[in-house]
Tab-separated table of C-alpha atoms in Angstrom:
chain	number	residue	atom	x	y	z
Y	1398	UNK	CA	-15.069	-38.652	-30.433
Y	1399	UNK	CA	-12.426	-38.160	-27.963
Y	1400	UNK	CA	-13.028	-35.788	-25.020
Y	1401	UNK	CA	-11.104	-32.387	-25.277
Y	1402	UNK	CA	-8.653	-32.052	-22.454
Y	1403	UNK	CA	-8.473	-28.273	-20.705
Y	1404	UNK	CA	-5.881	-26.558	-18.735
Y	1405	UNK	CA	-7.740	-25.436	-15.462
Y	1406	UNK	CA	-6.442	-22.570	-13.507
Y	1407	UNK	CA	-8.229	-20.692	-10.418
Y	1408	UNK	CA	-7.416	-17.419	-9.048
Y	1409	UNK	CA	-8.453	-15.148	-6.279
Y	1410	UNK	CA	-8.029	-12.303	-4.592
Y	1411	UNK	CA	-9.945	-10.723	-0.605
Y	1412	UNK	CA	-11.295	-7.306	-1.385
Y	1413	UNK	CA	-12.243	-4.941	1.266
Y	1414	UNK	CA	-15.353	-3.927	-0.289
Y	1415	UNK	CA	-19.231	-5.611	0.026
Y	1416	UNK	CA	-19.656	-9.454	-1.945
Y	1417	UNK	CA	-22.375	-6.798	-4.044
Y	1418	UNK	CA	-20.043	-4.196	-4.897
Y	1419	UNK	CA	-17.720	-6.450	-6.705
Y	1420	UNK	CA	-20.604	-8.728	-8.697
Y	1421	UNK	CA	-21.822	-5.407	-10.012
Y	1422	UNK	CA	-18.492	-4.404	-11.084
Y	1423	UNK	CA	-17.784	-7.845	-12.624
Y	1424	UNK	CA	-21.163	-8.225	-14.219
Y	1425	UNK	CA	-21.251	-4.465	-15.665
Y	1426	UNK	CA	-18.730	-5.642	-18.613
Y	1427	UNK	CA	-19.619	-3.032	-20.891
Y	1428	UNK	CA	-16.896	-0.516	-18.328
Y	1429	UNK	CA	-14.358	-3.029	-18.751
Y	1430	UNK	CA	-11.954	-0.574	-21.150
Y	1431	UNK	CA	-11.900	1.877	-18.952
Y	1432	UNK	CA	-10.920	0.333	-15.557
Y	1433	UNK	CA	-9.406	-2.820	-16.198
Y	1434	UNK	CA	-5.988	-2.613	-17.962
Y	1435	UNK	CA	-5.842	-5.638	-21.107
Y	1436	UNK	CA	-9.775	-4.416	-22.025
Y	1437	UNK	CA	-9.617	-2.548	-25.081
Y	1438	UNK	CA	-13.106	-2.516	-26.197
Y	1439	UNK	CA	-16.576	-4.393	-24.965
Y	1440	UNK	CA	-19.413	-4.852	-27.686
Y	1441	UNK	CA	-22.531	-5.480	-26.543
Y	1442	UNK	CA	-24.115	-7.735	-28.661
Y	1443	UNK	CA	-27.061	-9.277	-26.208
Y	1444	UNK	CA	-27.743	-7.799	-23.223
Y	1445	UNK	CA	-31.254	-8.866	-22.387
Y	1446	UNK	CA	-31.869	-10.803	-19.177
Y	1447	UNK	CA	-29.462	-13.200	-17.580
Y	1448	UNK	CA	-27.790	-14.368	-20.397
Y	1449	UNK	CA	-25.421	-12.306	-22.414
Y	1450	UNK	CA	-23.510	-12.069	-25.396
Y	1451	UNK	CA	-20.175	-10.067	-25.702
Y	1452	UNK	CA	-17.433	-9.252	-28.123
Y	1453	UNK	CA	-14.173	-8.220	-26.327
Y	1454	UNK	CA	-11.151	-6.671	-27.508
Y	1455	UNK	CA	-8.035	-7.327	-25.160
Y	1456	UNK	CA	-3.988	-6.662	-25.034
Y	1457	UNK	CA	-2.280	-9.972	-24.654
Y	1458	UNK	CA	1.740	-10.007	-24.435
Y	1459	UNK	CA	1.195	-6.563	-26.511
Y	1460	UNK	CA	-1.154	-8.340	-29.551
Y	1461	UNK	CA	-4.492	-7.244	-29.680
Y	1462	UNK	CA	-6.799	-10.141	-29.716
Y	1463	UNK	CA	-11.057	-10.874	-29.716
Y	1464	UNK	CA	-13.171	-13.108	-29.167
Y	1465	UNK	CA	-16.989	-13.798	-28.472
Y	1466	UNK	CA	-17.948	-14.306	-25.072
Y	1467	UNK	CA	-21.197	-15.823	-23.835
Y	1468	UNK	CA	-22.368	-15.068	-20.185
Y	1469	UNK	CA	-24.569	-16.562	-17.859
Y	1470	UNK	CA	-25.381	-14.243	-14.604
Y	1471	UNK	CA	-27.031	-15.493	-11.629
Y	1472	UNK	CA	-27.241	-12.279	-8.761
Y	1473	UNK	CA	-28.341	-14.036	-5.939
Y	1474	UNK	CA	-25.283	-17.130	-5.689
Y	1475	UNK	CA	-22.903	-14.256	-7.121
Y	1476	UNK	CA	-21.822	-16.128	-10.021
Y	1477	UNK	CA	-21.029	-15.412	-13.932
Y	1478	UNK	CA	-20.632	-18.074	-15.958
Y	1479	UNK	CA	-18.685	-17.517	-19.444
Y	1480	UNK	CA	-17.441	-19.615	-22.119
Y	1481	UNK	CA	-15.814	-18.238	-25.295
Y	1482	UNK	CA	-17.376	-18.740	-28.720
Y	1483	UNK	CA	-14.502	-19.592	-31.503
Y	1484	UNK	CA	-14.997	-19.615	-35.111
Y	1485	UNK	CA	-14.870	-23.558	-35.562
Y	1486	UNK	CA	-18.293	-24.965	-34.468
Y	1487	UNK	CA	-16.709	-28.144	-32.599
Y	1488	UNK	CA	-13.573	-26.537	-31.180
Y	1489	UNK	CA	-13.977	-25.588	-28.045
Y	1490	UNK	CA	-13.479	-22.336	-26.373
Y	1491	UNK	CA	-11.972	-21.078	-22.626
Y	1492	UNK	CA	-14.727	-21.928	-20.263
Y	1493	UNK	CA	-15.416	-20.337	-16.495
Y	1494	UNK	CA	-16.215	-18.419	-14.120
Y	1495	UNK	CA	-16.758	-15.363	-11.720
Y	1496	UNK	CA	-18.000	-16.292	-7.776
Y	1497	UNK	CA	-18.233	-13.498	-5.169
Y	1498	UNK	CA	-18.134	-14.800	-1.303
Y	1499	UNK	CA	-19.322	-12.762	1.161
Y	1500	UNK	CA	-16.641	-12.939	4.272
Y	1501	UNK	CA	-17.178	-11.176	7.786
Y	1502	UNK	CA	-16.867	-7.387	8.119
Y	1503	UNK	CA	-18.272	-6.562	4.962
Y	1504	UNK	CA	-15.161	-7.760	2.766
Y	1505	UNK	CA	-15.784	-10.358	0.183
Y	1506	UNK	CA	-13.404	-12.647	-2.134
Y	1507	UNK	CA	-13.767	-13.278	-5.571
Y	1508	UNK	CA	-12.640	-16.612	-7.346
Y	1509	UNK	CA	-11.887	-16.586	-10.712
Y	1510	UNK	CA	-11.626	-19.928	-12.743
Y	1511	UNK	CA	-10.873	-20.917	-16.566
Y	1512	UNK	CA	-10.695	-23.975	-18.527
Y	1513	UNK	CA	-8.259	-23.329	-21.436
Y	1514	UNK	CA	-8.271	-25.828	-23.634
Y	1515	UNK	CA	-5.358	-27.839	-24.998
Y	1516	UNK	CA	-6.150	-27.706	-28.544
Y	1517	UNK	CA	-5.552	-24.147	-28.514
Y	1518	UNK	CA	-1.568	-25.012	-28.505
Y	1519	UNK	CA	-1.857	-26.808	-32.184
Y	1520	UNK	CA	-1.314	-23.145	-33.494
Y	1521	UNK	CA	0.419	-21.055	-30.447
Y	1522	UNK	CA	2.445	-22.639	-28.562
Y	1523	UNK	CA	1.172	-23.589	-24.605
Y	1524	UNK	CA	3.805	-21.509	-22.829
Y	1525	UNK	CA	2.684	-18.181	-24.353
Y	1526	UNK	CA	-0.448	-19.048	-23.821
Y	1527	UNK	CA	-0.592	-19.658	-20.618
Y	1528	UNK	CA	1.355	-16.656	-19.826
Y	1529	UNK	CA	-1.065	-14.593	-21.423
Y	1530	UNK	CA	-3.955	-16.000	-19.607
Y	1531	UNK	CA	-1.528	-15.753	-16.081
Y	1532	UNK	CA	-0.653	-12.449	-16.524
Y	1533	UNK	CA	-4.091	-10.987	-17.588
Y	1534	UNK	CA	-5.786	-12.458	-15.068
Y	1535	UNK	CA	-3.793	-11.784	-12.669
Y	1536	UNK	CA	-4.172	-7.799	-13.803
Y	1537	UNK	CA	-7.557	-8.405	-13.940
Y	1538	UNK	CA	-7.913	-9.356	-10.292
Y	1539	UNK	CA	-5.877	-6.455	-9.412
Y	1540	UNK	CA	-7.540	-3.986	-10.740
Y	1541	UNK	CA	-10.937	-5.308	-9.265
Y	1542	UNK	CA	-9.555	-5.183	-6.130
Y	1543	UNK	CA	-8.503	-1.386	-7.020
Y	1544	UNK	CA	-11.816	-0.325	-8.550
Y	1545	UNK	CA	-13.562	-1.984	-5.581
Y	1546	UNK	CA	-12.079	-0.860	-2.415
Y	1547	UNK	CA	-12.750	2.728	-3.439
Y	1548	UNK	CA	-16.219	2.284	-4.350
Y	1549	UNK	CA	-17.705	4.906	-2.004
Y	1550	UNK	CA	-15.664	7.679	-4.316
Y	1551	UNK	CA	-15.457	6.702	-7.797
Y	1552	UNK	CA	-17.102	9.523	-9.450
Y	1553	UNK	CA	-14.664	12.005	-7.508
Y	1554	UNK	CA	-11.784	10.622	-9.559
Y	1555	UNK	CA	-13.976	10.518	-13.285
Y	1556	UNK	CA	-13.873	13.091	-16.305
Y	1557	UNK	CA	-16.275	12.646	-19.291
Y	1558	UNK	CA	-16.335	14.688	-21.943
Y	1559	UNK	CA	-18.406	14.854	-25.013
Y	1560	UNK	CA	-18.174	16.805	-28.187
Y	1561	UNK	CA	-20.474	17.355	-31.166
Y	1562	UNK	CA	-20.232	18.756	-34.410
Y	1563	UNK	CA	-22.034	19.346	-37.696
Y	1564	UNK	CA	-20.715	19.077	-41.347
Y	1565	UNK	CA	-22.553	20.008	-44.253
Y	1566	UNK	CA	-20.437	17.262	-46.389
Y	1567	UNK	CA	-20.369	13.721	-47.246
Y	1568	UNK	CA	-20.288	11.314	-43.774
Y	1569	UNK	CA	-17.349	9.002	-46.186
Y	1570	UNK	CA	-14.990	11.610	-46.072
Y	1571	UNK	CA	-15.275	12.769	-42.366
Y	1572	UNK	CA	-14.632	8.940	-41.488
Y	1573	UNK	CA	-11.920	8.983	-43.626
Y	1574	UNK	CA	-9.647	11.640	-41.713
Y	1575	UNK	CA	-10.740	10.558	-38.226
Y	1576	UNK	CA	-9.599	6.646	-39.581
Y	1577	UNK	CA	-6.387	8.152	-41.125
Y	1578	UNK	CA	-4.682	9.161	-37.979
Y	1579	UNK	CA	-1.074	8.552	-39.168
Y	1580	UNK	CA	-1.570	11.798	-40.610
Y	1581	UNK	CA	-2.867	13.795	-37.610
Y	1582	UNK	CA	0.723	15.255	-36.563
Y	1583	UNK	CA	0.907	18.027	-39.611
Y	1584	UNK	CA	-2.027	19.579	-38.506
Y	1585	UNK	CA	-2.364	19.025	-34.660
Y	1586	UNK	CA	0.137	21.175	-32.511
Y	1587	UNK	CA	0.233	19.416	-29.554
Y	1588	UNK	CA	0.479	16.371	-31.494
Y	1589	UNK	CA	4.099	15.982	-32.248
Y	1590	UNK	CA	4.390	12.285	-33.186
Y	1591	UNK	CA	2.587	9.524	-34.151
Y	1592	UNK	CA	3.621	6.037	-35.007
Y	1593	UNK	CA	1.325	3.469	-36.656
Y	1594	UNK	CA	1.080	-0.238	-36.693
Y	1595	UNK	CA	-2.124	-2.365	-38.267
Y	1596	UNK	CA	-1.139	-5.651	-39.074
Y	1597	UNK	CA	-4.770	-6.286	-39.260
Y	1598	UNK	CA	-7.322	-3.776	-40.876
Y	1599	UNK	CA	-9.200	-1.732	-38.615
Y	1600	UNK	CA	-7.166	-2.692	-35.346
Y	1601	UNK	CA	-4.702	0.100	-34.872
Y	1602	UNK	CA	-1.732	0.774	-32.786
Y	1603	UNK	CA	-0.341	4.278	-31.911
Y	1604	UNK	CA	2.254	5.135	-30.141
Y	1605	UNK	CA	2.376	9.492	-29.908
Y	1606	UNK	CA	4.291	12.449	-28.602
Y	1607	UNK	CA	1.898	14.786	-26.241
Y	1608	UNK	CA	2.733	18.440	-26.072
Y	1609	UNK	CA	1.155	19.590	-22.161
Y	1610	UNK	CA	0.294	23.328	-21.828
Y	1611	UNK	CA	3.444	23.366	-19.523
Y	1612	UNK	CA	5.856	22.660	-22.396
Y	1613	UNK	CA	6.769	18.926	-21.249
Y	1614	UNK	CA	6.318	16.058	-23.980
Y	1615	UNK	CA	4.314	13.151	-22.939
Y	1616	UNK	CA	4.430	9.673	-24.783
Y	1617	UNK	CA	1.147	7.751	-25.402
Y	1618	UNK	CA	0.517	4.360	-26.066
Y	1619	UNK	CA	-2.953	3.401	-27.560
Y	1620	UNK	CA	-4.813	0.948	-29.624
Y	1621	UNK	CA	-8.094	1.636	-32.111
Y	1622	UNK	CA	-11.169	-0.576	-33.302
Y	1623	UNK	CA	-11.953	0.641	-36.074
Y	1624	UNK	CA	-16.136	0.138	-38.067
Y	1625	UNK	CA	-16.487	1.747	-41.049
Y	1626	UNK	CA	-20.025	0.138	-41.350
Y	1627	UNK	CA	-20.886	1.792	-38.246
Y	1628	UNK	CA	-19.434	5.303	-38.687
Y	1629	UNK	CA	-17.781	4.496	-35.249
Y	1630	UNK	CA	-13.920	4.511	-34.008
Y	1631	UNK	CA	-13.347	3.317	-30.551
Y	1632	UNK	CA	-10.024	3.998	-28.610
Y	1633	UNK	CA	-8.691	3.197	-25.448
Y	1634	UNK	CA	-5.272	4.379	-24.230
Y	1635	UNK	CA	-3.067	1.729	-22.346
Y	1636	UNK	CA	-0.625	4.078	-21.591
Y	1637	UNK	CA	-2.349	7.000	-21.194
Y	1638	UNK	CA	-0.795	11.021	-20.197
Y	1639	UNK	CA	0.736	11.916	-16.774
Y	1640	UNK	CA	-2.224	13.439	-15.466
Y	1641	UNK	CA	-4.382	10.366	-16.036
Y	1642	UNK	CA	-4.152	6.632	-15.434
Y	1643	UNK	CA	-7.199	5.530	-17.942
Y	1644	UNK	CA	-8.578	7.099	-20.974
Y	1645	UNK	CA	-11.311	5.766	-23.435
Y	1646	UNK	CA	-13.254	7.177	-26.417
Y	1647	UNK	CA	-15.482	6.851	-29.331
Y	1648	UNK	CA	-15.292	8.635	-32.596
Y	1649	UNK	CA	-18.625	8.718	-34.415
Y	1650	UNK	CA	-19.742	9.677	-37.992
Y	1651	UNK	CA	-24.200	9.997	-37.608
Y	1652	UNK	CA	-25.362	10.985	-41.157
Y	1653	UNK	CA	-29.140	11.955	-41.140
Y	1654	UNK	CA	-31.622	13.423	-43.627
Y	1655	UNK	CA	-29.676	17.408	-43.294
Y	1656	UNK	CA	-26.427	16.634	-43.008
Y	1657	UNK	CA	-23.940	14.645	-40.620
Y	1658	UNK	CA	-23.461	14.862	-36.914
Y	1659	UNK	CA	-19.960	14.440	-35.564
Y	1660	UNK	CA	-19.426	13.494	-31.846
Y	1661	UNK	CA	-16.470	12.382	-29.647
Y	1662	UNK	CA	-17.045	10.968	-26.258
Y	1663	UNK	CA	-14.350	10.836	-23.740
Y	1664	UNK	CA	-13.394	9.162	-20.370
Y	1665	UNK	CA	-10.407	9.867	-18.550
Y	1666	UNK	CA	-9.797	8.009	-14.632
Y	1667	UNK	CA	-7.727	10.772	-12.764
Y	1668	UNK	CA	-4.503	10.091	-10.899
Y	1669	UNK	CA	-4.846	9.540	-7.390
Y	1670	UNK	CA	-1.816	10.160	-4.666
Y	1671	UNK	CA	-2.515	6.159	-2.933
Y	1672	UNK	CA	-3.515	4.582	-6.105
Y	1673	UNK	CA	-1.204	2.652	-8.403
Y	1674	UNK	CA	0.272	3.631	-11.792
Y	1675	UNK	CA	-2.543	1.064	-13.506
Y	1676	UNK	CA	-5.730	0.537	-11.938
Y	1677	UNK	CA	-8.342	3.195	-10.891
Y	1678	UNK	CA	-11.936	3.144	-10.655
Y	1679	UNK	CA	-14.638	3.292	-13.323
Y	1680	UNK	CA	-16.079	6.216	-15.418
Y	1681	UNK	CA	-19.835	7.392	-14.970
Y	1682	UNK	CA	-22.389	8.254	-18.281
Y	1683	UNK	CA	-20.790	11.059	-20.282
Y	1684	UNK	CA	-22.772	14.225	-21.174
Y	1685	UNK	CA	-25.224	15.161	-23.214
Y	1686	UNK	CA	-24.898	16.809	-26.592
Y	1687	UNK	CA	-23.780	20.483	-26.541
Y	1688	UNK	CA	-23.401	20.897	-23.264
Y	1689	UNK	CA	-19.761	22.002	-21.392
Y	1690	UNK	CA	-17.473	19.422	-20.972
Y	1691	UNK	CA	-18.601	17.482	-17.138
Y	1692	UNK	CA	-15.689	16.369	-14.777
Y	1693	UNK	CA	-17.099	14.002	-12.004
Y	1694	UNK	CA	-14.677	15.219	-9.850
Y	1695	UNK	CA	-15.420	17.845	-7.657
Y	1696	UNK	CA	-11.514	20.043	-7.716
Y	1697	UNK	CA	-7.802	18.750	-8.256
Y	1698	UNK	CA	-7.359	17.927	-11.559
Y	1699	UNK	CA	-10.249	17.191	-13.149
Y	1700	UNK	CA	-10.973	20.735	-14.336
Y	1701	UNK	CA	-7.785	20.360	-16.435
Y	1702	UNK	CA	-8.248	17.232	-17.892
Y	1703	UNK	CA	-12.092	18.361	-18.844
Y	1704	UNK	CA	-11.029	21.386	-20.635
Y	1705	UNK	CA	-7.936	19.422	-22.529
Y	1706	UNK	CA	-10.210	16.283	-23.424
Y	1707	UNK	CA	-13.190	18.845	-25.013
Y	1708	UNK	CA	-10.914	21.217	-26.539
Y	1709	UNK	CA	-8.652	18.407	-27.841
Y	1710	UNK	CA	-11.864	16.836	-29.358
Y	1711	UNK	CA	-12.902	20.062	-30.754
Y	1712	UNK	CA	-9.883	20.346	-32.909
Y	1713	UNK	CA	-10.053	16.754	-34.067
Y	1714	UNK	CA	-13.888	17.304	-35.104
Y	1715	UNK	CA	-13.500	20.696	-36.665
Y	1716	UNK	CA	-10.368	19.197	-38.649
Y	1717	UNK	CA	-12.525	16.321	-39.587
Y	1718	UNK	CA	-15.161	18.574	-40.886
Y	1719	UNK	CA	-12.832	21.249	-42.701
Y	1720	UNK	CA	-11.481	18.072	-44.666
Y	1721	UNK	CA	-15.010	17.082	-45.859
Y	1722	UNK	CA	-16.573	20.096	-47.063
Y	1723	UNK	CA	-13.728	21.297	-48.346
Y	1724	UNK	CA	-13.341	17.830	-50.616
Y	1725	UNK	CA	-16.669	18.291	-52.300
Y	1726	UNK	CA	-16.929	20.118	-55.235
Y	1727	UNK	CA	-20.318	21.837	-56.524
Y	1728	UNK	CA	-20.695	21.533	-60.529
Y	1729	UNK	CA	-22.400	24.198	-62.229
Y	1730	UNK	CA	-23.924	23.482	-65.459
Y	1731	UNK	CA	-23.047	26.102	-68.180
Y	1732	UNK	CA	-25.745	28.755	-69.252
């Protein structure tokens, strides 16, 4: 059998931030969405010692793409190992890897190298590919370098909010209106427009009109993975509101032996004056069921965005619950 033939590529990048800093930030995959701009969504699929096993959702040239990613981490050389799993058992997948040097003065550089390989142009052709791979990669690295150099105050910049609800109805039907979000617009106010693209079932694209509480409309870009199985909807936005340069989310339907549990969990990265219009640090743990909405940051804006995310969720839940007990009907036998 012939040997496959791979496109190699290496990129790096000097950070001003410790060699440990920026292996924890590469190895903690799971955050991905939230700080790094093409991550849409990170399932965790084996976590358990150093080998892992990942699915990943990502934005390439605007297409929303996944694969399965197997990871090998080593701590002490500071190095991640990856190759991607494909659905054909002998085709071969993008291999490579993550190395974090430790240079003088406490900065560091990380090296990132990939093996793509050249079968993957029998169905797309090698030009888009490699773009793809160039220009994530490249925003990849960039945002590292973001997320890293302002280690010492990520929580001051983080908002996480989380909602719950319960609904004495059927968990099908409460899925149902948090799936159907094309129709959203008639009964949120601040949401004024929503436009809806899935080419493929359960991968959604939204593009939506924002109404702020100062009157000005802002336009949102966002994508949705969508498990019906799982009672779950995760979001991230790409193109998130003013006030915000990262947002992230789950929607999930819990059914248990009295009824159903609603919940949304939120994640916003706040706007700060010296970052840039894409990258910002990482989100902390959200909060814990029924309590007030918790913004990691200490003033500023993060007040704001905590009381829009939790009342925003609020309305979405209650919505979601109206429309399923109000869909059931009770049948009473005649006397």
């Amino acid at each position: 059998m012939p040997e496959t033939a791979f496109h190699h590529t290496s990129h790096r990048v000097d950070i001003a931030a410790p060699a440990g800093v920026v292996y924890g930030l590469v190895a903690d995959a799971v955050r991905w969405p939230l700080f790094l701009t093409p991550t849409v969504h990170v399932e965790a699929l084996d976590l358990e010692g150093a080998d892992q096993r990942l699915r990943i959702w990502a934005l390439a040239c605007d297409d929303v793409t996944s694969w399965v990613t197997r990871r090998t981490l080593d701590p002490a050389a500071r190095r991640i190992d990856f190759r991607q799993e494909v659905p054909g058992p002998s085709e071969p997948g993008v291999t490579g890897s993550w190395v974090v040097e430790e240079l003088p003065e406490g900065s560091s550089r990380l090296t990132l190298r990939s093996a793509l390989p050249a079968s993957a142009t029998r169905t797309t052709p090698a030009s888009w590919l490699e773009r793809a791979e160039h220009d994530d990669l490249l925003a990849l690295l960039a945002d590292l370098k973001h997320l890293a150099e302002r280690w010492t105050t990520l929580d001051e910049h983080i908002v996480a909010v989380e909602e719950t609800l319960r609904v004495d109805g059927p968990a099908e039907l409460a899925y149902d209106f948090l799936y159907r979000i094309e129709n959203w617009p008639a009964q949120l106010p601040r949401l004024t427009r929503l436009d809806l693209v899935e080419e493929t079932p359960g991968i959604q694209q939204v593009r939506m009109d924002l109404l702020a509480d100062d009157g000005r409309t802002h336009t949102a870009r966002g994508v949705r993975v969508c498990f019906p199985h799982g009672g779950r909807i995760v979001y991230k936005l790409v193109e998130p509101p003013a006030s915000t340069v990262a947002q992230a989310g789950e929607w999930s339907v819990e059914p248990d032996a009295s009824g159903v549990t609603l919940r949304g969990r939120h994640q916003a990265v706040l706007r700060c004056p010296d970052g840039p219009s894409g990258t910002e640090p990482r989100t902390e743990s959200g909060t814990a069921p029924g309590t007030e909405p918790r913004t990691a940051s200490g003033g500023g804006a993060g007040p704001e965005v905590g009381r829009a995310l939790g009342r925003d969720s609020a309305v979405v839940l209650g919505l979601a619950r109206r429309y399923a007990q109000s869909a059931v009907r009770v049948i009473t036998p005649k006397p």
